[in-house]
Coordinates of C-alpha atoms in Angstrom, one line a residue:
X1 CA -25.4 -15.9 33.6
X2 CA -22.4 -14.7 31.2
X3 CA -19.7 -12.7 32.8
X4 CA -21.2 -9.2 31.0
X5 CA -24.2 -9.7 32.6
X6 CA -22.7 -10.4 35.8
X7 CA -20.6 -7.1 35.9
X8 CA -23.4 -4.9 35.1
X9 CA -26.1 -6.3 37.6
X10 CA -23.0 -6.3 40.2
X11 CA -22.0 -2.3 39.2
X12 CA -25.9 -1.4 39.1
X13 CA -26.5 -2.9 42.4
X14 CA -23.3 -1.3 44.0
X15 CA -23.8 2.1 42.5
X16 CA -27.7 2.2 43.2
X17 CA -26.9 1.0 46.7
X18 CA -24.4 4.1 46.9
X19 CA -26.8 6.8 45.3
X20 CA -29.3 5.3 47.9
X21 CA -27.7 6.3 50.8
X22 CA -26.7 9.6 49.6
X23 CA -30.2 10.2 48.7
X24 CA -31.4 9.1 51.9
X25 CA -28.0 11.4 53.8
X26 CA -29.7 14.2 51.5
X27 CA -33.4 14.2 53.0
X28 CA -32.1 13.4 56.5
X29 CA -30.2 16.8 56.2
X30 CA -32.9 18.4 54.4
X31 CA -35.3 17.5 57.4
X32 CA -32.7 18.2 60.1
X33 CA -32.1 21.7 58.6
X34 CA -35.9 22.2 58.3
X35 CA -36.2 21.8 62.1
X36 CA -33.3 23.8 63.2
X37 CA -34.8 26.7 60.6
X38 CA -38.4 25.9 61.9
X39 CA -37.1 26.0 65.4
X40 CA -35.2 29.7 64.8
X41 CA -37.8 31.3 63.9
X42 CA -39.6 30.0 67.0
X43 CA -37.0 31.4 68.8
X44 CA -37.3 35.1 67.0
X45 CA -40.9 34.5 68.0
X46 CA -40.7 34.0 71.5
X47 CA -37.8 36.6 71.3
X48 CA -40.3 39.0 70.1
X49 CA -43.0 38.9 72.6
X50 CA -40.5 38.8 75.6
X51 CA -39.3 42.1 74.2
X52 CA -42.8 43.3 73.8
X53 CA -43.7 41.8 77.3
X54 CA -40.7 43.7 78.5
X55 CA -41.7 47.4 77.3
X56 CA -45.7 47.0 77.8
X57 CA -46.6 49.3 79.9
X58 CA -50.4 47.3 80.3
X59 CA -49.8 44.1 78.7
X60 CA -53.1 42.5 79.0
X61 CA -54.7 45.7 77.0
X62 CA -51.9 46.0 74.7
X63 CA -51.5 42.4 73.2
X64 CA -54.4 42.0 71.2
X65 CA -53.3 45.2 69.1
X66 CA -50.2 44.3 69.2
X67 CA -50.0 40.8 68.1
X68 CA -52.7 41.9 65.3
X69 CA -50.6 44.8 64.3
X70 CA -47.9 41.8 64.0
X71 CA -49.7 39.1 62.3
X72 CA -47.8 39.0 59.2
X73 CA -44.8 37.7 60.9
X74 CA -46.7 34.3 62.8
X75 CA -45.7 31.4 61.8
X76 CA -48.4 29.7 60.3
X77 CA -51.6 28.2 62.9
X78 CA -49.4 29.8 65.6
X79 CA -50.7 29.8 69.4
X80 CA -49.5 31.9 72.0
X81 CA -50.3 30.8 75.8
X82 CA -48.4 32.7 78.2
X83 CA -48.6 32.3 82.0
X84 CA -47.6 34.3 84.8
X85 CA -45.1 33.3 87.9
X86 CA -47.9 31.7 89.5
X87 CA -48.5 29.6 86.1
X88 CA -51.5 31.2 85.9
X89 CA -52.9 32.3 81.8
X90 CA -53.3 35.8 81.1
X91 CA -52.8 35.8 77.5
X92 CA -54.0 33.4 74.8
X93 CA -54.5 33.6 71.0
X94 CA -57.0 31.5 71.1
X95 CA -60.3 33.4 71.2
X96 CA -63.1 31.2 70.4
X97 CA -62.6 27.5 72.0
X98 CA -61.8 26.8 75.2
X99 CA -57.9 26.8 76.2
X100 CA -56.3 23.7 77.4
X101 CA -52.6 23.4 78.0
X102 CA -50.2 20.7 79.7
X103 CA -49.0 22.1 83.6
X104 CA -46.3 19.5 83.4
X105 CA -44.3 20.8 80.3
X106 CA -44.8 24.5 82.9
X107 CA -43.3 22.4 85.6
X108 CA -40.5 20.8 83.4
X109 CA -39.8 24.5 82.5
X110 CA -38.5 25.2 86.0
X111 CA -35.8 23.0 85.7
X112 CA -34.5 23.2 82.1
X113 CA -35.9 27.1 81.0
X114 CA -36.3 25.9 77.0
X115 CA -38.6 22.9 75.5
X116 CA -38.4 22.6 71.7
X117 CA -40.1 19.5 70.6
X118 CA -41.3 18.5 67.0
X119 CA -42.5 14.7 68.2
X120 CA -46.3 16.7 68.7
X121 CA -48.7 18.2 66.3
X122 CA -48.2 20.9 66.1
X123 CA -44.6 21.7 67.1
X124 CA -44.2 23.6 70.8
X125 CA -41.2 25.7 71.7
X126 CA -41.7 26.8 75.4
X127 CA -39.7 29.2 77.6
X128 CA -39.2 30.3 80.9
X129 CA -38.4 34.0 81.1
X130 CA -37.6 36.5 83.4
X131 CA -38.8 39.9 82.7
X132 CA -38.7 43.6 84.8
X133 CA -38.5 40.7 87.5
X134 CA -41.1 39.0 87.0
X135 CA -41.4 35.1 85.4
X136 CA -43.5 34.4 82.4
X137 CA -44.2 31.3 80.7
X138 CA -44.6 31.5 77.2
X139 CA -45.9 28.2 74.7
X140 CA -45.9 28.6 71.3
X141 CA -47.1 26.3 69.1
X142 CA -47.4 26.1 64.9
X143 CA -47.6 23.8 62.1
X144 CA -44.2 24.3 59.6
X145 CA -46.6 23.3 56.5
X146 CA -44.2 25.3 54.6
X147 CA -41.3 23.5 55.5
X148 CA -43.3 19.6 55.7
X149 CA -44.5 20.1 51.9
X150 CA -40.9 21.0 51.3
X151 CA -39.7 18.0 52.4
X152 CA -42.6 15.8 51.3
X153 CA -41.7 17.5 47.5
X154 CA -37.9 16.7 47.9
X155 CA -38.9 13.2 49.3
X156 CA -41.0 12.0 46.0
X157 CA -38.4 14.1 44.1
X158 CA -35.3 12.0 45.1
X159 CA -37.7 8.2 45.1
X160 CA -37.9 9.1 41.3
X161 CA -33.9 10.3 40.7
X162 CA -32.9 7.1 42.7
X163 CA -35.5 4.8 40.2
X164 CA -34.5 6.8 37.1
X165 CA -30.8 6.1 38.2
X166 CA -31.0 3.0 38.5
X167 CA -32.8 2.1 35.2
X168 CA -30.4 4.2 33.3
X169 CA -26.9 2.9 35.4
X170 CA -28.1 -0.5 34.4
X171 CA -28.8 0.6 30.5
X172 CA -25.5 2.0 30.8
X173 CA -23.6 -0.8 33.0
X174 CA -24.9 -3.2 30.4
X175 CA -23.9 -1.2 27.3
X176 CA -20.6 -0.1 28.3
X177 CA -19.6 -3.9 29.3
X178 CA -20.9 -5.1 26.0
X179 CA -18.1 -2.7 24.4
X180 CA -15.5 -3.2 27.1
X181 CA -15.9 -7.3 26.7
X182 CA -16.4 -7.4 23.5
X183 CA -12.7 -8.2 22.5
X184 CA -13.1 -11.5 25.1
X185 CA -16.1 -12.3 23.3
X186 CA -14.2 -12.3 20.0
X187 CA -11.4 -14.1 21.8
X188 CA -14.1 -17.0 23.3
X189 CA -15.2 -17.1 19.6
X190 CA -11.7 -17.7 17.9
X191 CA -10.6 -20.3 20.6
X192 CA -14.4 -22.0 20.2
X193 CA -13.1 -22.7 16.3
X194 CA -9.7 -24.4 17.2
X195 CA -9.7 -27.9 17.3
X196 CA -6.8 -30.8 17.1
X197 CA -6.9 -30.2 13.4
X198 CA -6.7 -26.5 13.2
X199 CA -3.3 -26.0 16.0
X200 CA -2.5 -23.9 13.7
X201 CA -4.7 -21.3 13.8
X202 CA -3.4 -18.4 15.7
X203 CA -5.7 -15.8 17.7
X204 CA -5.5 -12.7 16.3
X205 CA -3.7 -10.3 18.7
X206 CA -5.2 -6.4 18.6
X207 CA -2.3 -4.0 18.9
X208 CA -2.6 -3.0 22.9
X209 CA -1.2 -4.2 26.6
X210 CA -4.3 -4.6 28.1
X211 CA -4.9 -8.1 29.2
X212 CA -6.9 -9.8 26.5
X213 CA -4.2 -8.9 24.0
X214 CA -1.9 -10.8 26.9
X215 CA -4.7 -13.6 27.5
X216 CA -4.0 -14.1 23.1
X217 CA -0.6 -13.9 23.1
X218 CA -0.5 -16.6 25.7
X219 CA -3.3 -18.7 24.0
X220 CA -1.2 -18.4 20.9
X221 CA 2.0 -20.0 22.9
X222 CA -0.1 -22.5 24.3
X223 CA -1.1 -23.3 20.8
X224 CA 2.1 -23.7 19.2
X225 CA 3.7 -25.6 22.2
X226 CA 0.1 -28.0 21.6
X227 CA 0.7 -28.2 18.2
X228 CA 4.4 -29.9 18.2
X229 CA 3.3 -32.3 21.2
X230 CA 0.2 -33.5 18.4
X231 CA 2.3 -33.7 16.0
X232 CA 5.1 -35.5 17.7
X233 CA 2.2 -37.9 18.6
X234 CA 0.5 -38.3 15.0
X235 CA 4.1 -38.6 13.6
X236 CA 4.7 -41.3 16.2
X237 CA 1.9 -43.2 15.5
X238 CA 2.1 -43.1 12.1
X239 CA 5.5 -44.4 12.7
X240 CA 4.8 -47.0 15.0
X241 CA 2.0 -48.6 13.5
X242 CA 4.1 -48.8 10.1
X243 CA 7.1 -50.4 11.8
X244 CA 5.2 -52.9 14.0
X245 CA 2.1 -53.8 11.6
X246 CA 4.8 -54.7 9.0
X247 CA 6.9 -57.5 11.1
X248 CA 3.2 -58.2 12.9
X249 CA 2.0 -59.3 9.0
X250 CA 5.2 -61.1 8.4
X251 CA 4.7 -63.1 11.6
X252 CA 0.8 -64.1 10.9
X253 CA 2.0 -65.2 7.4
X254 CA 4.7 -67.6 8.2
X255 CA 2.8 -69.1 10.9
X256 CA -0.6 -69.4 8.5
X257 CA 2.2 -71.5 6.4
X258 CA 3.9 -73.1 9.1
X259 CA 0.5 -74.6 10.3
X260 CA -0.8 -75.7 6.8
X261 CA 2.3 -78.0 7.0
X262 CA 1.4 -81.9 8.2
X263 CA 4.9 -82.6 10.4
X264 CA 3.6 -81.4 13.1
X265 CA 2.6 -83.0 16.4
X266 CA -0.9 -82.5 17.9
X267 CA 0.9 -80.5 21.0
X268 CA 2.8 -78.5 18.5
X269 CA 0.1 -77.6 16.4
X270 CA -1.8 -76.7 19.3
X271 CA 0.9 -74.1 20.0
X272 CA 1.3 -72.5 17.2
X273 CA -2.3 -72.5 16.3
X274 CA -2.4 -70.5 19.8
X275 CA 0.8 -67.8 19.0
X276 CA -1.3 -67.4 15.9
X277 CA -4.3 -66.3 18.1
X278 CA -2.0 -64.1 20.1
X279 CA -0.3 -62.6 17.1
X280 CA -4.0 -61.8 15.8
X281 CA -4.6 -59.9 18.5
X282 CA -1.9 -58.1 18.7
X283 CA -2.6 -56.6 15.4
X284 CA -6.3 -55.6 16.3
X285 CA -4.2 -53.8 19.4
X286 CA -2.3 -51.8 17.3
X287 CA -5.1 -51.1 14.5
X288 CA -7.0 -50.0 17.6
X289 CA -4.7 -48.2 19.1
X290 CA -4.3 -46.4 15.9
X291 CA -8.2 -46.1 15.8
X292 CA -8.0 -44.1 19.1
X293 CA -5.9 -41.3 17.8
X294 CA -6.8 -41.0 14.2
X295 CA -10.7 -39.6 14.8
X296 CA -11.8 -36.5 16.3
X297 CA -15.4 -35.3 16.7
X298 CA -14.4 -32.1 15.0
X299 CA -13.6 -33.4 11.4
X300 CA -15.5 -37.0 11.5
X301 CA -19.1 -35.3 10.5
X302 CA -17.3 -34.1 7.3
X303 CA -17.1 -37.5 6.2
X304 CA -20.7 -39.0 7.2
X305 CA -22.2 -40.9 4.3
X306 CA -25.7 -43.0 4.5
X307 CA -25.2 -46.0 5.4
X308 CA -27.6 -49.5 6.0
X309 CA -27.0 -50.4 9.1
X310 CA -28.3 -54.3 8.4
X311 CA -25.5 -54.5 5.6
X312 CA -22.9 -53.3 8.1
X313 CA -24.2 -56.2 10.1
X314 CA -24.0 -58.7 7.8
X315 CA -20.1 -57.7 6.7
X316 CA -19.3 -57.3 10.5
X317 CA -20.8 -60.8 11.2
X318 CA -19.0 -62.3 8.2
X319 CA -15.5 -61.3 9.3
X320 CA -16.0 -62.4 13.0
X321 CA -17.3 -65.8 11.4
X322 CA -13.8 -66.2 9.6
X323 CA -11.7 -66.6 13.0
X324 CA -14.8 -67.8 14.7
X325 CA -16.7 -70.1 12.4
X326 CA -19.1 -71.8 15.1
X327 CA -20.4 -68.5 15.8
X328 CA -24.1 -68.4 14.5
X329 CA -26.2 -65.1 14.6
X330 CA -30.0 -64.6 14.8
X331 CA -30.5 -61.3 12.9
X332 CA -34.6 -60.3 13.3
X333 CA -36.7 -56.7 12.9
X334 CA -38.7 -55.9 15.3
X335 CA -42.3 -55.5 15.0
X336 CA -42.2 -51.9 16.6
X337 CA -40.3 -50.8 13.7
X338 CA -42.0 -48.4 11.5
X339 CA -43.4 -49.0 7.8
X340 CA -41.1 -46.4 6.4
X341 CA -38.0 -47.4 8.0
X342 CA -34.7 -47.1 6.3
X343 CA -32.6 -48.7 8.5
X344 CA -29.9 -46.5 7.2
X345 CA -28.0 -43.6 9.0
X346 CA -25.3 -41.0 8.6
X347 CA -21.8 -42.6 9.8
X348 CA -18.8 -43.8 8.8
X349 CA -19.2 -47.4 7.2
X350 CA -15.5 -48.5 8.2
X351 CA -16.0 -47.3 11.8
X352 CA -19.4 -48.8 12.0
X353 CA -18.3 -52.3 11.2
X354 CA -15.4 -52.3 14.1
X355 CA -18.3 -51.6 16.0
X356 CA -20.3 -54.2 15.5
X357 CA -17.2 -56.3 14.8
X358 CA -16.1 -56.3 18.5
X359 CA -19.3 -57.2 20.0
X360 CA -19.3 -60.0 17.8
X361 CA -16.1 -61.0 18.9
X362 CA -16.8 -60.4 22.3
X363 CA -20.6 -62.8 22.2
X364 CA -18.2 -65.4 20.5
X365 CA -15.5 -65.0 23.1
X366 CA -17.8 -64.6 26.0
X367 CA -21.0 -66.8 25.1
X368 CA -22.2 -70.1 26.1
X369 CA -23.4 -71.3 22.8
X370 CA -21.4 -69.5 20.4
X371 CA -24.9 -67.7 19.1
X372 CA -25.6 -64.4 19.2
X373 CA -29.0 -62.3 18.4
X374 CA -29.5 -59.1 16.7
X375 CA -32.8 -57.0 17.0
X376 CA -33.2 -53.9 15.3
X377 CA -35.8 -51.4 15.6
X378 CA -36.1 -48.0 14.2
X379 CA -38.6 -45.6 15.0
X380 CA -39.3 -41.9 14.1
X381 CA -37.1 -40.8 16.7
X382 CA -34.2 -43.0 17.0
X383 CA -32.5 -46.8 15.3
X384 CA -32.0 -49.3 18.2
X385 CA -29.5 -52.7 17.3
X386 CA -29.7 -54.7 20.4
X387 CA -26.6 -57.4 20.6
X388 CA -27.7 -60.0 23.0
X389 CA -25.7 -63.3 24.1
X390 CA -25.9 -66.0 27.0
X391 CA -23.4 -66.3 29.2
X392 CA -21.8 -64.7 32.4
X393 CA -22.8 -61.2 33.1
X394 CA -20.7 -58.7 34.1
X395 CA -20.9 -58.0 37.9
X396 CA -22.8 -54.8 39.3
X397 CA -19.3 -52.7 40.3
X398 CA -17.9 -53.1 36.8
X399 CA -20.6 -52.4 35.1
X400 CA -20.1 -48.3 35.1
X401 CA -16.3 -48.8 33.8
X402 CA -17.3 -51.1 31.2
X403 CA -16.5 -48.9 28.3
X404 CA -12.4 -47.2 30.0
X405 CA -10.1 -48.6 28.0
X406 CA -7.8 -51.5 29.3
X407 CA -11.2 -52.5 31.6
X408 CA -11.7 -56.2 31.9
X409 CA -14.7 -57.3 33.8
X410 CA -14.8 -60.4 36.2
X411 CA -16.1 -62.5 33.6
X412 CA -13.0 -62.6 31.2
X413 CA -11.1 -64.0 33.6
X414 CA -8.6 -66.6 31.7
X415 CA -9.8 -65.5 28.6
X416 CA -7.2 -63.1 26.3
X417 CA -7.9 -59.9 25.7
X418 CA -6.4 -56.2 25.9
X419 CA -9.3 -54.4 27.4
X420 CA -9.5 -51.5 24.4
X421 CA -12.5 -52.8 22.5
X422 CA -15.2 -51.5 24.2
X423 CA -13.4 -48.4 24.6
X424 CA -13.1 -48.2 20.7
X425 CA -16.9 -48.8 19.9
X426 CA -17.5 -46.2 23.0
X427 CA -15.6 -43.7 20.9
X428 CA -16.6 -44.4 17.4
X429 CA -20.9 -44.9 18.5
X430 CA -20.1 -41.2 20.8
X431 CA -18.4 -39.8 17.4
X432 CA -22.0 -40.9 15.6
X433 CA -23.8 -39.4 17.8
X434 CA -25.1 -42.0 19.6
X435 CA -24.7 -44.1 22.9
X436 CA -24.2 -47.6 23.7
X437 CA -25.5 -49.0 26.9
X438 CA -25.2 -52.4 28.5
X439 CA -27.6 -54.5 30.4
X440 CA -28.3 -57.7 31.5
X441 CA -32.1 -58.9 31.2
X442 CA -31.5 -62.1 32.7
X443 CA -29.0 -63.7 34.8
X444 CA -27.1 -65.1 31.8
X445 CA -28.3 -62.7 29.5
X446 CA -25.8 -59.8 28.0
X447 CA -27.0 -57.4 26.2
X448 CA -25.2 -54.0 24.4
X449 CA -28.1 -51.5 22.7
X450 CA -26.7 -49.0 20.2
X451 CA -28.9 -46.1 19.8
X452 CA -28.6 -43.8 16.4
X453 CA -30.8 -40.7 16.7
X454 CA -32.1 -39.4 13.5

């Protein structure tokens, strides 16, 4: 999930979590001010017929007039029960079904003189007064309809505010972080085009404080600083490989001379036949260490070109055979391989043949029977060139460092070597594209598979 979506799901959440409990804060007040209202005008009620019980002169003969003469001030379904000191009913509202009423709530009455409960249905306030000396019970009871369809309207009123409010605080949470991130997103898309080739390229800086304009500044430090170390290290190697190739070809030269002379012993011949081995090697060490710096992934795909992947065999395989002339090679198709294959692919021919080149070297180096076999298959989907050679395989626990460079397995031991090959093809077949993997079919089988997808 990107960092703008992130912000606005976390600010929707947090802000509809907050205008949540409001809401609810606002209906739980709503409802407690609907019962204390509810509750009043019980009170003015009860108030009402004390005072009327209190001036009556017969009250049994005057309610009825009187609480019809009054009617437009009951609270809505009211009932009136009220009870003399003996708890015994001499009034009643209710004319036409028989009365029923609870004797505990009149005992409970005794001891605390006002009962207000909303838990029943309807609502009762009930009091214990004392009037021209005499105690009267009255229960009232009514439904607050009014007040209940006020609530229920507020209730559906605030479930669709809190929806609507959280649709439109996540519209907007998303929108306004889309503006506010939008100069990071422009900053993520400037550093996305800088590569080792392009250290020059500075961020561009928009004319604030805040802290992406800090965040580019300090990119565009980094860059510079990054910049003088790769160039210190290009300049180096550029350098270096001059000064050390040129005494390195010097070297191979006089010894290729020295040995075509006939004065030498078989022991001395034997030695410098072997310094001339070492020399070679150290001159594929430095072309390959100047291999490993010279490529990027970034600007190699600029100079892809089709290339036949059997021909860069063939010239790979001829330059091994030079220093290695038993070496022999079985080069086959495979029968899986399509009618309309190629066999060509987008690379670098150069790069390819140090490829192929080193695991040449190696099946000479490492094999048996100084033969190695090449397979080739291409399908619609990818071009597999299987390298396989007899001899010992590498062991289990080295297998998955095969390809870090300086990594010698257990099988070259006392045989030369500086470890980087494998590395190289790793980088050159990963800069194609592709992947070389390494098995071992048989217990003196090796085998290295280089896969091209198309």
């Amino acid at each position: 999930m990107s960092l703008k979506r992130k912000i606005a799901l976390n600010l929707s959440i947090a802000f509809s979590l907050l205008f949540g409990i409001v809401m609810v804060v606002i209906y739980m007040s709503f409802n407690d001010f609907r019962r204390d209202e509810f509750k009043e005008r019980f009170r003015q009620r009860l108030e009402f017929t004390s005072h009327f019980i209190s001036k009556s002169k017969d009250f049994e003969e005057e309610a009825p007039v009187f609480f019809n003469e009054n009617s437009d001030n009951i609270l809505l379904n009211e009932t009136i029960l009220i009870f003399n000191g003996k708890k015994e009913l001499i009034y009643s509202t209710i004319k036409d079904r028989n009365v029923t009423w609870d004797n505990a709530l009149l005992k409970e009455l005794d001891q605390r003189k006002t009962i207000y409960t909303e838990k029943t249905q309807p609502e009762i306030y009930a009091a214990l007064k004392s009037i021209n000396g005499e105690n009267y019970y009255i229960l009232t009871s009514a439904f607050d309809t009014n007040g209940k369809s006020k609530l229920e309207y507020l209730k559906y009123l605030l479930i669709a505010a809190y929806v609507m409010s959280t649709l439109l605080i996540g519209f907007f949470s998303y929108y306004f972080m889309g503006q506010f991130l939008r100069p990071l997103e422009d900053l993520n898309k400037e550093i996305s085009e800088v590569t080792a080739h392009k250290l020059t390229t500075q961020i561009p800086v928009q004319p604030s404080n805040d802290e992406i304009s800090i965040l580019a500044k300090s990119f565009n430090t980094m860059i510079a600083r990054l910049d003088d170390v790769f160039q210190s290290q290009r300049d180096f190697t550029a350098s270096a490989s001059h000064e050390i190739r040129t005494p390195i070809t010097r070297m191979a030269f006089q010894l290729e001379n020295l040995i075509k002379l006939q004065q030498h012993s078989p022991e001395t011949l034997s030695s410098l036949k072997q310094i001339q081995k070492d020399v070679y090697q150290l001159s594929d060490l430095t072309n390959s260490l100047l291999i490993l710096t010279k490529f990027d992934k970034e600007n190699i795909q600029t100079l892809y070109e089709e290339v036949r992947i059997d021909e860069v065999i063939f010239e790979s395989y001829e330059a091994v055979e030079k220093s290695y002339p038993n070496l022999k090679m079985d080069f086959l198709i495979s029968e899986n391989t399509s009618e309309n294959a190629l066999l060509t692919i987008p690379g670098i021919q150069s790069l390819l043949d140090i490829v192929f080149i080193n695991l040449f070297k190696n099946a000479a180096v490492y094999s048996d029977n100084m033969e190695v076999d090449v397979l080739i298959t291409e399908t619609n989907t990818d071009l597999t060139v299987d390298v396989v050679s007899s001899g010992n395989i590498i062991e289990e626990h080295d297998r998955p460092k095969l390809f870090e460079a300086f990594m010698r397995g257990n099988n070259s031991q006392n045989i030369s070597g500086s470890g980087l090959g494998l590395r190289i093809v790793k980088r050159i077949v990963e800069y194609h594209g592709a992947e070389i993997l390494y098995s071992a079919p048989s217990e003196k089988t090796n085998q290295f598979s280089v896969i091209f997808k198309k």
